[in-house]
Amino acid sequence: MEKNILIGVTGGIAAYKVVEVASRLKKSGANVKIMMTRNATEFVSPRTFQEITGNAVSVEMFGDAANFHVAHVALANFADLILIAPATANFLAKMAHGIADDLLTTTILAFDGKILVAPAMNTKMYENPATQANLSVLKARGVKILEPNTGNLACGTSGKGRLPEPEEICAEIEKILAEEQILAGKKIIVTAGGTLEAIDPVRYIGNRSSGRMGCEIAKFAVESGADVVLISGKAEIEPPNGLKSFFKVESALEMREKVLNEFETADCVIMSAAVADYRVKSPAAQKIKKSAENLTLELVKNPDILRELGNLKKNQVLVGFAAETQNILDYARKKLVEKNLDFIVANDVTAEGAGFGVSTNIASIIWRDGEIETFPLMSKAELAEKIVLRVEKLLNDKKFFPVGFNQ
Ligand code: CTP
């Protein structure tokens, strides 16, 4: 799960369990940040959370003036989801009424995404009509409430009010994020596979692309709610279900035509196809018969589809690939600029576990501002998720925060 999760910890004894929640989320690949109320710091030290998450913990609204930053807005922009655990009765009352008197409550007010609240308190406090009324208000506003469990409570009694176990909280977060249609209403064109350039009616010039990377990208974009148009050359992989349209093409010229037809109404194009740079100038109308000792084919340059899109581009996000065998980052950076892309995915196709015909890849993403993200060996499905999530950030105008970002 590659998501930005912000956890708000309020002042209850169950705060210790949230250390385990943060640890599990971090291990699953999420970028986790913690904000605490001052009371929460009486139960768990911010340092504990800092060590677990690798990120600074936010407590105070007004920090060091020299490093002034609108902390609550930065934290709200960072988060894909906010979890409040444990949520005290006092916090629920404040949230229900829009009170913003510390960093945590102010951040909540500045956030318009998914919020999961996990209340934990003494049974009488939980069942008090005031608390129940506040929970009803929050539910009606679309806030997800994770009901407390029944069991022994820290106050010595037994009843409803225990914070659910860390694995239950993490499972609920996974469930909420999976439901998220972050690309709903966005049209994304994905190209996949390799183009075929005819020599005669029987033969062609082709390449080793399997189409797997493009299909994985299309699949994840569909799962994220996008209207996906997949335009595929020769591929060994079946297209995913749920596409808005699917076009099978052969040559670079056909691929260009389909992409251009769809481009104006698109929000993003991800060009993962291996497009032939050259085609046979005059393919033979009939099968070429074997006769002369040498046969020379004259090739002419194909149009560069992505470069054309880079020139036509208005608000569309453009993503390219650079499959290289040497000077990977330099060549990729050059393509990024020349084709006017938002980011480019570069890989060394000669490295073991990368390139054509395998289900894994080792890639780097290069951004316009020069930033480079280098990823370890991972499945093409995982890389597809990373690419699509970055597109989503750009489309929804959120800044991308690489892992380790501190506000
Ligand atoms: N591309 C394209 N049209 C072409 C060739 C490439 O749209 N005629 C796209 C590819 O889909 C990829 C990016 O451009 O996203 C880079 O492709 P690549 O083959 O690595 O680069 P080229 O620009 O063709 O340069 P070279 O082959 O010289 O490395």
Coordinates of C-alpha atoms and ligand atoms in Angstrom, one line a residue:
M1 CA 0.0 0.0 0.0
E2 CA 1.7 3.2 -1.1
K3 CA -0.4 5.8 0.6
N4 CA 0.1 8.8 2.8
I5 CA -1.6 8.1 6.2
L6 CA -1.9 10.7 8.9
I7 CA -2.7 9.4 12.4
G8 CA -4.1 11.7 15.0
V9 CA -3.5 10.4 18.5
T10 CA -5.6 11.9 21.3
G11 CA -5.1 11.5 25.0
G12 CA -6.2 8.0 26.0
I13 CA -4.4 5.0 27.5
A14 CA -5.0 3.0 24.2
A15 CA -2.5 5.4 22.5
Y16 CA 0.1 2.7 23.1
K17 CA -1.7 0.4 20.7
V18 CA -1.4 3.0 18.0
V19 CA 2.4 2.5 18.0
E20 CA 1.7 -0.9 16.6
V21 CA -0.8 0.5 14.1
A22 CA 1.8 2.9 12.8
S23 CA 4.4 0.2 12.6
R24 CA 2.2 -2.1 10.6
L25 CA 1.2 0.6 8.2
K26 CA 4.8 1.6 7.7
K27 CA 5.8 -2.0 7.0
S28 CA 3.1 -2.3 4.4
G29 CA 4.7 0.5 2.5
A30 CA 2.6 3.5 3.6
N31 CA 4.2 6.9 4.4
V32 CA 2.9 7.5 8.0
K33 CA 2.9 10.8 9.9
I34 CA 1.7 11.4 13.4
M35 CA 0.1 14.3 15.0
M36 CA -0.7 14.2 18.7
T37 CA -2.7 16.3 21.2
R38 CA -0.7 17.5 24.1
N39 CA -2.6 15.1 26.4
A40 CA -1.6 12.2 24.1
T41 CA 2.0 12.9 24.8
E42 CA 1.4 12.0 28.4
F43 CA 0.7 8.4 27.3
V44 CA 3.3 7.9 24.5
S45 CA 6.3 9.9 23.8
P46 CA 6.4 11.6 20.3
R47 CA 9.9 10.2 20.0
T48 CA 8.5 6.6 19.9
F49 CA 6.3 7.5 17.0
Q50 CA 9.1 9.4 15.3
E51 CA 11.4 6.4 15.5
I52 CA 8.6 4.1 14.2
T53 CA 7.5 6.3 11.3
G54 CA 10.8 8.0 10.4
N55 CA 8.9 11.3 10.3
A56 CA 8.8 14.2 12.6
V57 CA 5.7 14.1 15.0
S58 CA 3.5 17.2 15.1
V59 CA 2.1 18.4 18.4
E60 CA 2.2 22.2 18.5
M61 CA 0.3 24.6 16.3
F62 CA 2.9 27.3 16.5
G63 CA 6.3 25.8 16.2
D64 CA 9.7 27.3 15.6
A65 CA 9.1 30.7 13.9
A66 CA 12.3 30.3 11.9
N67 CA 10.8 27.2 10.2
F68 CA 7.4 28.7 9.8
H69 CA 5.1 26.6 7.7
V70 CA 1.3 26.4 7.8
A71 CA 1.5 23.0 9.5
H72 CA -2.1 22.1 9.6
V73 CA -2.6 22.8 5.9
A74 CA 0.6 20.9 4.9
L75 CA -0.5 17.9 7.0
A76 CA -4.0 18.0 5.5
N77 CA -2.6 18.2 1.9
F78 CA -0.2 15.3 2.7
A79 CA -2.9 12.8 3.8
D80 CA -4.8 10.3 1.6
L81 CA -6.6 9.2 4.8
I82 CA -6.6 10.4 8.4
L83 CA -7.0 8.0 11.2
I84 CA -7.9 9.3 14.7
A85 CA -7.0 6.6 17.3
P86 CA -7.7 6.5 20.1
A87 CA -10.4 9.1 19.8
T88 CA -11.5 10.5 23.2
A89 CA -15.0 11.7 24.0
N90 CA -13.7 15.2 24.2
F91 CA -12.1 14.9 20.8
L92 CA -15.4 13.6 19.3
A93 CA -17.3 16.5 20.8
K94 CA -14.8 19.0 19.3
M95 CA -14.9 17.4 15.9
A96 CA -18.7 17.2 15.8
H97 CA -18.8 20.9 16.5
G98 CA -15.9 22.0 14.2
I99 CA -13.8 23.3 17.1
A100 CA -10.2 23.9 16.1
D101 CA -8.2 24.7 19.2
D102 CA -5.0 22.7 18.6
L103 CA -3.0 21.3 15.7
L104 CA -5.0 18.1 15.4
T105 CA -8.5 19.5 15.4
T106 CA -7.4 22.4 13.1
T107 CA -5.9 19.9 10.6
I108 CA -9.1 17.9 10.6
L109 CA -11.0 21.0 9.7
A110 CA -8.6 21.7 6.8
F111 CA -9.0 18.2 5.4
D112 CA -11.7 17.1 2.9
G113 CA -10.6 13.4 2.4
K114 CA -11.5 10.2 4.2
I115 CA -11.4 10.1 8.0
L116 CA -11.6 7.0 10.1
V117 CA -12.2 7.6 13.8
A118 CA -11.6 4.9 16.4
P119 CA -13.2 5.9 19.7
A120 CA -11.8 4.3 22.9
M121 CA -13.0 5.2 26.4
N122 CA -14.9 4.1 29.5
T123 CA -18.3 2.4 28.7
K124 CA -20.4 5.0 30.5
M125 CA -18.6 7.8 28.6
Y126 CA -19.1 6.0 25.3
E127 CA -22.8 5.3 25.9
N128 CA -23.4 8.8 27.2
P129 CA -26.1 10.4 25.0
A130 CA -23.7 13.4 24.4
T131 CA -21.0 11.1 22.9
Q132 CA -23.6 9.1 20.9
A133 CA -25.1 12.3 19.5
N134 CA -21.7 13.5 18.5
L135 CA -21.0 10.1 16.8
S136 CA -24.3 10.4 14.9
V137 CA -23.3 13.9 13.6
L138 CA -19.9 12.6 12.4
K139 CA -21.5 9.5 10.7
A140 CA -24.0 11.7 8.9
R141 CA -21.0 13.8 7.6
G142 CA -19.4 10.7 6.1
V143 CA -16.8 10.1 8.8
K144 CA -16.2 6.4 9.2
I145 CA -16.5 5.2 12.8
L146 CA -14.7 2.0 13.9
E147 CA -16.9 0.8 16.8
P148 CA -14.9 0.0 19.9
N149 CA -14.7 -3.6 21.1
T150 CA -16.2 -5.0 24.3
G151 CA -13.8 -6.2 27.0
N152 CA -11.7 -5.2 30.0
L153 CA -11.1 -1.5 30.2
A154 CA -8.1 0.3 31.8
C155 CA -10.5 1.9 34.3
G156 CA -11.0 -1.6 35.9
T157 CA -14.5 -2.2 34.5
S158 CA -15.6 -4.3 31.6
G159 CA -17.8 -3.2 28.7
K160 CA -17.8 -1.5 25.3
G161 CA -15.0 1.0 24.8
R162 CA -11.8 -0.9 24.0
L163 CA -9.8 0.3 21.0
P164 CA -9.9 -2.5 18.4
E165 CA -6.7 -4.4 17.9
P166 CA -4.0 -2.9 15.5
E167 CA -4.7 -5.6 12.8
E168 CA -8.5 -4.7 12.8
I169 CA -7.7 -1.0 12.5
C170 CA -5.2 -1.6 9.6
A171 CA -7.7 -3.9 7.8
E172 CA -10.3 -1.1 8.1
I173 CA -7.9 1.4 6.6
E174 CA -7.1 -1.0 3.7
K175 CA -10.8 -1.5 3.1
I176 CA -11.5 2.3 3.0
L177 CA -8.6 3.0 0.6
A178 CA -9.6 0.1 -1.7
E179 CA -13.1 1.6 -2.0
E180 CA -11.5 4.9 -3.1
Q181 CA -12.2 5.8 -6.7
I182 CA -9.4 8.3 -6.8
L183 CA -9.5 8.6 -10.6
A184 CA -13.3 8.7 -11.0
G185 CA -14.2 11.0 -14.0
K186 CA -10.7 11.0 -15.4
K187 CA -9.9 9.7 -18.9
I188 CA -6.6 8.0 -19.2
I189 CA -5.1 6.7 -22.4
V190 CA -2.6 3.8 -21.9
T191 CA -0.6 2.4 -24.8
A192 CA 0.9 -1.1 -24.5
G193 CA 2.8 -3.7 -26.4
G194 CA 4.9 -3.4 -29.5
T195 CA 4.1 -2.0 -32.9
L196 CA 4.5 -4.3 -36.0
E197 CA 5.8 -2.8 -39.2
A198 CA 4.9 -4.8 -42.2
I199 CA 7.5 -6.0 -44.7
D200 CA 4.9 -7.9 -46.8
P201 CA 1.5 -9.5 -46.1
V202 CA 3.3 -12.2 -44.1
R203 CA 6.3 -10.7 -42.4
Y204 CA 6.9 -7.8 -40.1
I205 CA 9.6 -6.0 -38.1
G206 CA 8.6 -6.2 -34.4
N207 CA 10.1 -6.0 -30.9
R208 CA 10.2 -7.9 -27.7
S209 CA 7.5 -6.0 -25.8
S210 CA 5.0 -8.3 -24.0
G211 CA 2.5 -5.5 -23.2
R212 CA 2.6 -6.5 -19.5
M213 CA 3.6 -3.1 -18.1
G214 CA 0.8 -1.3 -20.1
C215 CA -1.8 -3.8 -19.1
E216 CA -0.9 -3.6 -15.4
I217 CA -1.1 0.2 -15.6
A218 CA -4.5 0.0 -17.3
K219 CA -5.7 -2.5 -14.7
F220 CA -4.8 -0.3 -11.7
A221 CA -6.2 2.8 -13.4
V222 CA -9.5 0.9 -14.0
E223 CA -9.5 -0.2 -10.3
S224 CA -9.0 3.5 -9.3
G225 CA -12.2 4.5 -11.1
A226 CA -10.7 6.0 -14.3
D227 CA -12.2 5.8 -17.8
V228 CA -9.3 3.9 -19.4
V229 CA -8.7 3.7 -23.1
L230 CA -6.1 1.0 -23.8
I231 CA -4.4 1.1 -27.2
S232 CA -2.3 -2.0 -27.7
G233 CA 0.1 -3.2 -30.3
K234 CA 1.2 -6.8 -30.3
A235 CA 0.9 -8.2 -26.7
E236 CA 1.1 -11.5 -24.9
I237 CA -1.1 -10.3 -22.1
E238 CA -4.9 -10.2 -22.1
P239 CA -6.3 -6.7 -21.6
P240 CA -7.9 -6.1 -18.2
N241 CA -11.7 -6.0 -17.6
G242 CA -13.5 -2.8 -17.2
L243 CA -11.9 -0.7 -19.9
K244 CA -13.9 2.1 -21.4
S245 CA -12.4 1.3 -24.9
F246 CA -9.9 -1.1 -26.2
F247 CA -8.2 -0.7 -29.6
K248 CA -5.9 -3.3 -31.0
V249 CA -3.5 -1.8 -33.5
E250 CA -0.5 -3.0 -35.6
S251 CA 1.7 -0.2 -36.8
A252 CA 3.0 3.0 -35.2
L253 CA 0.9 5.0 -37.7
E254 CA -2.2 3.2 -36.6
M255 CA -1.3 3.7 -32.9
R256 CA -0.7 7.4 -33.6
E257 CA -4.1 7.8 -35.2
K258 CA -6.0 6.2 -32.4
V259 CA -4.1 8.1 -29.7
L260 CA -4.6 11.4 -31.5
N261 CA -8.4 10.7 -31.9
E262 CA -8.7 10.2 -28.1
F263 CA -6.2 12.8 -26.9
E264 CA -8.3 16.0 -26.8
T265 CA -10.7 14.7 -24.2
A266 CA -8.1 12.8 -22.2
D267 CA -6.7 13.9 -18.9
C268 CA -3.5 11.8 -19.2
V269 CA -1.6 9.6 -21.6
I270 CA 0.8 6.9 -20.4
M271 CA 2.9 5.8 -23.3
S272 CA 4.3 2.4 -22.3
A273 CA 4.1 1.0 -25.8
A274 CA 7.4 0.1 -27.6
V275 CA 6.8 2.1 -30.8
A276 CA 9.0 1.2 -33.7
D277 CA 11.1 4.2 -34.7
Y278 CA 11.2 3.1 -38.4
R279 CA 8.9 1.4 -40.8
V280 CA 9.4 -0.2 -44.2
K281 CA 9.1 2.5 -46.8
S282 CA 7.2 0.4 -49.3
P283 CA 5.8 -2.8 -47.9
A284 CA 5.4 -5.4 -50.7
A285 CA 1.8 -6.0 -51.7
Q286 CA 2.5 -9.7 -52.3
K287 CA 4.7 -12.1 -50.3
I288 CA 8.4 -11.5 -51.2
K289 CA 9.8 -14.6 -52.9
K290 CA 13.2 -15.9 -52.1
S291 CA 15.6 -15.1 -55.0
A292 CA 18.5 -12.7 -54.7
E293 CA 21.4 -13.4 -52.2
N294 CA 20.9 -10.1 -50.5
L295 CA 17.7 -8.2 -49.7
T296 CA 17.7 -4.6 -48.7
L297 CA 14.8 -3.0 -47.0
E298 CA 14.5 0.7 -47.0
L299 CA 13.2 2.1 -43.7
V300 CA 11.7 5.5 -43.1
K301 CA 11.3 7.2 -39.7
N302 CA 7.9 6.9 -37.9
P303 CA 6.4 9.9 -36.3
D304 CA 7.2 10.2 -32.6
I305 CA 3.7 10.0 -31.0
L306 CA 4.8 11.2 -27.6
R307 CA 6.7 14.2 -29.0
E308 CA 3.6 15.2 -30.9
L309 CA 1.5 14.9 -27.8
G310 CA 4.0 17.0 -26.0
N311 CA 3.5 19.8 -28.5
L312 CA -0.3 19.5 -28.5
K313 CA -0.5 19.2 -24.7
K314 CA -2.8 21.6 -22.8
N315 CA -3.6 20.3 -19.3
Q316 CA -3.0 16.7 -20.0
V317 CA -0.5 14.8 -17.9
L318 CA 2.0 13.0 -20.1
V319 CA 4.1 10.0 -18.9
G320 CA 6.7 8.3 -21.0
F321 CA 9.0 5.4 -20.7
A322 CA 12.7 5.1 -21.5
A323 CA 13.9 1.6 -22.1
E324 CA 17.7 2.0 -22.3
T325 CA 20.8 -0.1 -22.3
Q326 CA 23.3 2.5 -21.2
N327 CA 23.5 6.1 -19.8
I328 CA 20.0 5.5 -18.6
L329 CA 19.3 8.6 -16.5
D330 CA 20.9 11.0 -19.0
Y331 CA 19.0 9.6 -22.0
A332 CA 15.8 9.5 -20.0
R333 CA 16.1 13.1 -18.8
K334 CA 16.7 14.2 -22.4
K335 CA 13.5 12.4 -23.5
L336 CA 11.6 14.0 -20.6
V337 CA 12.5 17.5 -21.7
E338 CA 12.3 17.0 -25.5
K339 CA 8.9 15.3 -25.3
N340 CA 7.5 17.8 -22.8
L341 CA 6.6 15.1 -20.3
D342 CA 5.5 15.4 -16.6
F343 CA 7.6 12.4 -15.6
I344 CA 9.4 9.6 -17.3
V345 CA 9.9 6.0 -16.1
A346 CA 13.4 4.9 -17.0
N347 CA 14.8 1.4 -16.9
D348 CA 17.9 -0.6 -17.9
V349 CA 16.4 -3.3 -20.1
T350 CA 19.6 -5.3 -19.8
A351 CA 19.4 -5.6 -16.0
E352 CA 18.3 -9.0 -14.6
G353 CA 14.6 -8.8 -13.6
A354 CA 14.0 -5.7 -15.8
G355 CA 12.8 -5.1 -19.3
F356 CA 11.0 -7.3 -21.8
G357 CA 9.1 -10.5 -21.2
V358 CA 9.5 -10.6 -17.4
S359 CA 6.9 -9.8 -14.8
T360 CA 9.3 -7.6 -12.8
N361 CA 11.1 -4.3 -13.4
I362 CA 13.7 -2.1 -11.8
A363 CA 12.9 1.5 -12.6
S364 CA 13.5 5.1 -11.7
I365 CA 11.1 8.0 -12.1
I366 CA 12.5 11.3 -13.2
W367 CA 10.6 14.5 -12.6
R368 CA 10.6 17.8 -14.3
D369 CA 12.3 19.5 -11.3
G370 CA 15.2 17.0 -11.6
E371 CA 14.1 14.8 -8.7
I372 CA 14.8 11.1 -9.2
E373 CA 13.0 8.3 -7.4
T374 CA 14.9 5.0 -7.6
F375 CA 12.9 1.8 -7.0
P376 CA 14.2 -1.6 -6.1
L377 CA 13.2 -4.7 -8.1
M378 CA 9.4 -5.0 -8.0
S379 CA 6.6 -6.6 -9.9
K380 CA 5.2 -4.7 -12.9
A381 CA 1.9 -4.6 -11.0
E382 CA 3.6 -2.7 -8.1
L383 CA 5.3 -0.3 -10.5
A384 CA 2.0 0.3 -12.3
E385 CA 0.5 1.3 -9.0
K386 CA 3.3 3.7 -8.3
I387 CA 3.0 5.3 -11.7
V388 CA -0.8 5.7 -11.5
L389 CA -0.7 7.1 -8.0
R390 CA 1.7 9.8 -9.2
V391 CA -0.6 10.6 -12.1
E392 CA -3.4 10.9 -9.6
K393 CA -1.5 13.4 -7.5
L394 CA -0.7 15.5 -10.6
L395 CA -4.3 15.4 -11.9
N396 CA -5.9 16.2 -8.6
D397 CA -3.3 19.0 -8.1
K398 CA -1.8 17.6 -5.0
K399 CA 1.9 17.9 -4.4
F400 CA 3.7 14.6 -4.5
F401 CA 5.4 13.8 -1.3
P402 CA 8.1 11.3 -1.6
V403 CA 8.7 8.9 1.3
G404 CA 10.6 10.6 4.1
F405 CA 9.1 14.0 3.4
N406 CA 8.8 16.2 6.4
Q407 CA 6.7 19.3 6.5
Ligands
CTP1 N1 7.6 6.8 -28.4 C1 6.6 7.3 -29.2 N2 6.7 7.3 -30.6 C2 7.8 6.8 -31.1 C3 8.8 6.3 -30.3 C4 8.7 6.3 -29.0 O1 5.6 7.8 -28.7 N3 7.9 6.7 -32.5 C5 7.4 6.9 -26.9 C6 7.5 5.6 -26.2 O2 6.3 5.0 -26.1 C7 8.1 5.9 -24.9 C8 9.0 7.1 -25.2 O3 8.5 7.7 -26.4 O4 7.2 6.3 -23.9 C9 10.5 6.9 -25.4 O5 10.6 5.8 -26.3 P1 12.1 5.2 -26.6 O6 11.9 4.2 -27.7 O7 12.8 4.9 -25.3 O8 12.8 6.5 -27.2 P2 13.0 7.2 -28.6 O9 12.5 8.6 -28.5 O10 12.4 6.3 -29.7 O11 14.5 7.2 -28.7 P3 15.6 6.1 -28.9 O12 14.8 4.9 -29.6 O13 16.6 6.7 -29.9 O14 16.2 5.7 -27.6

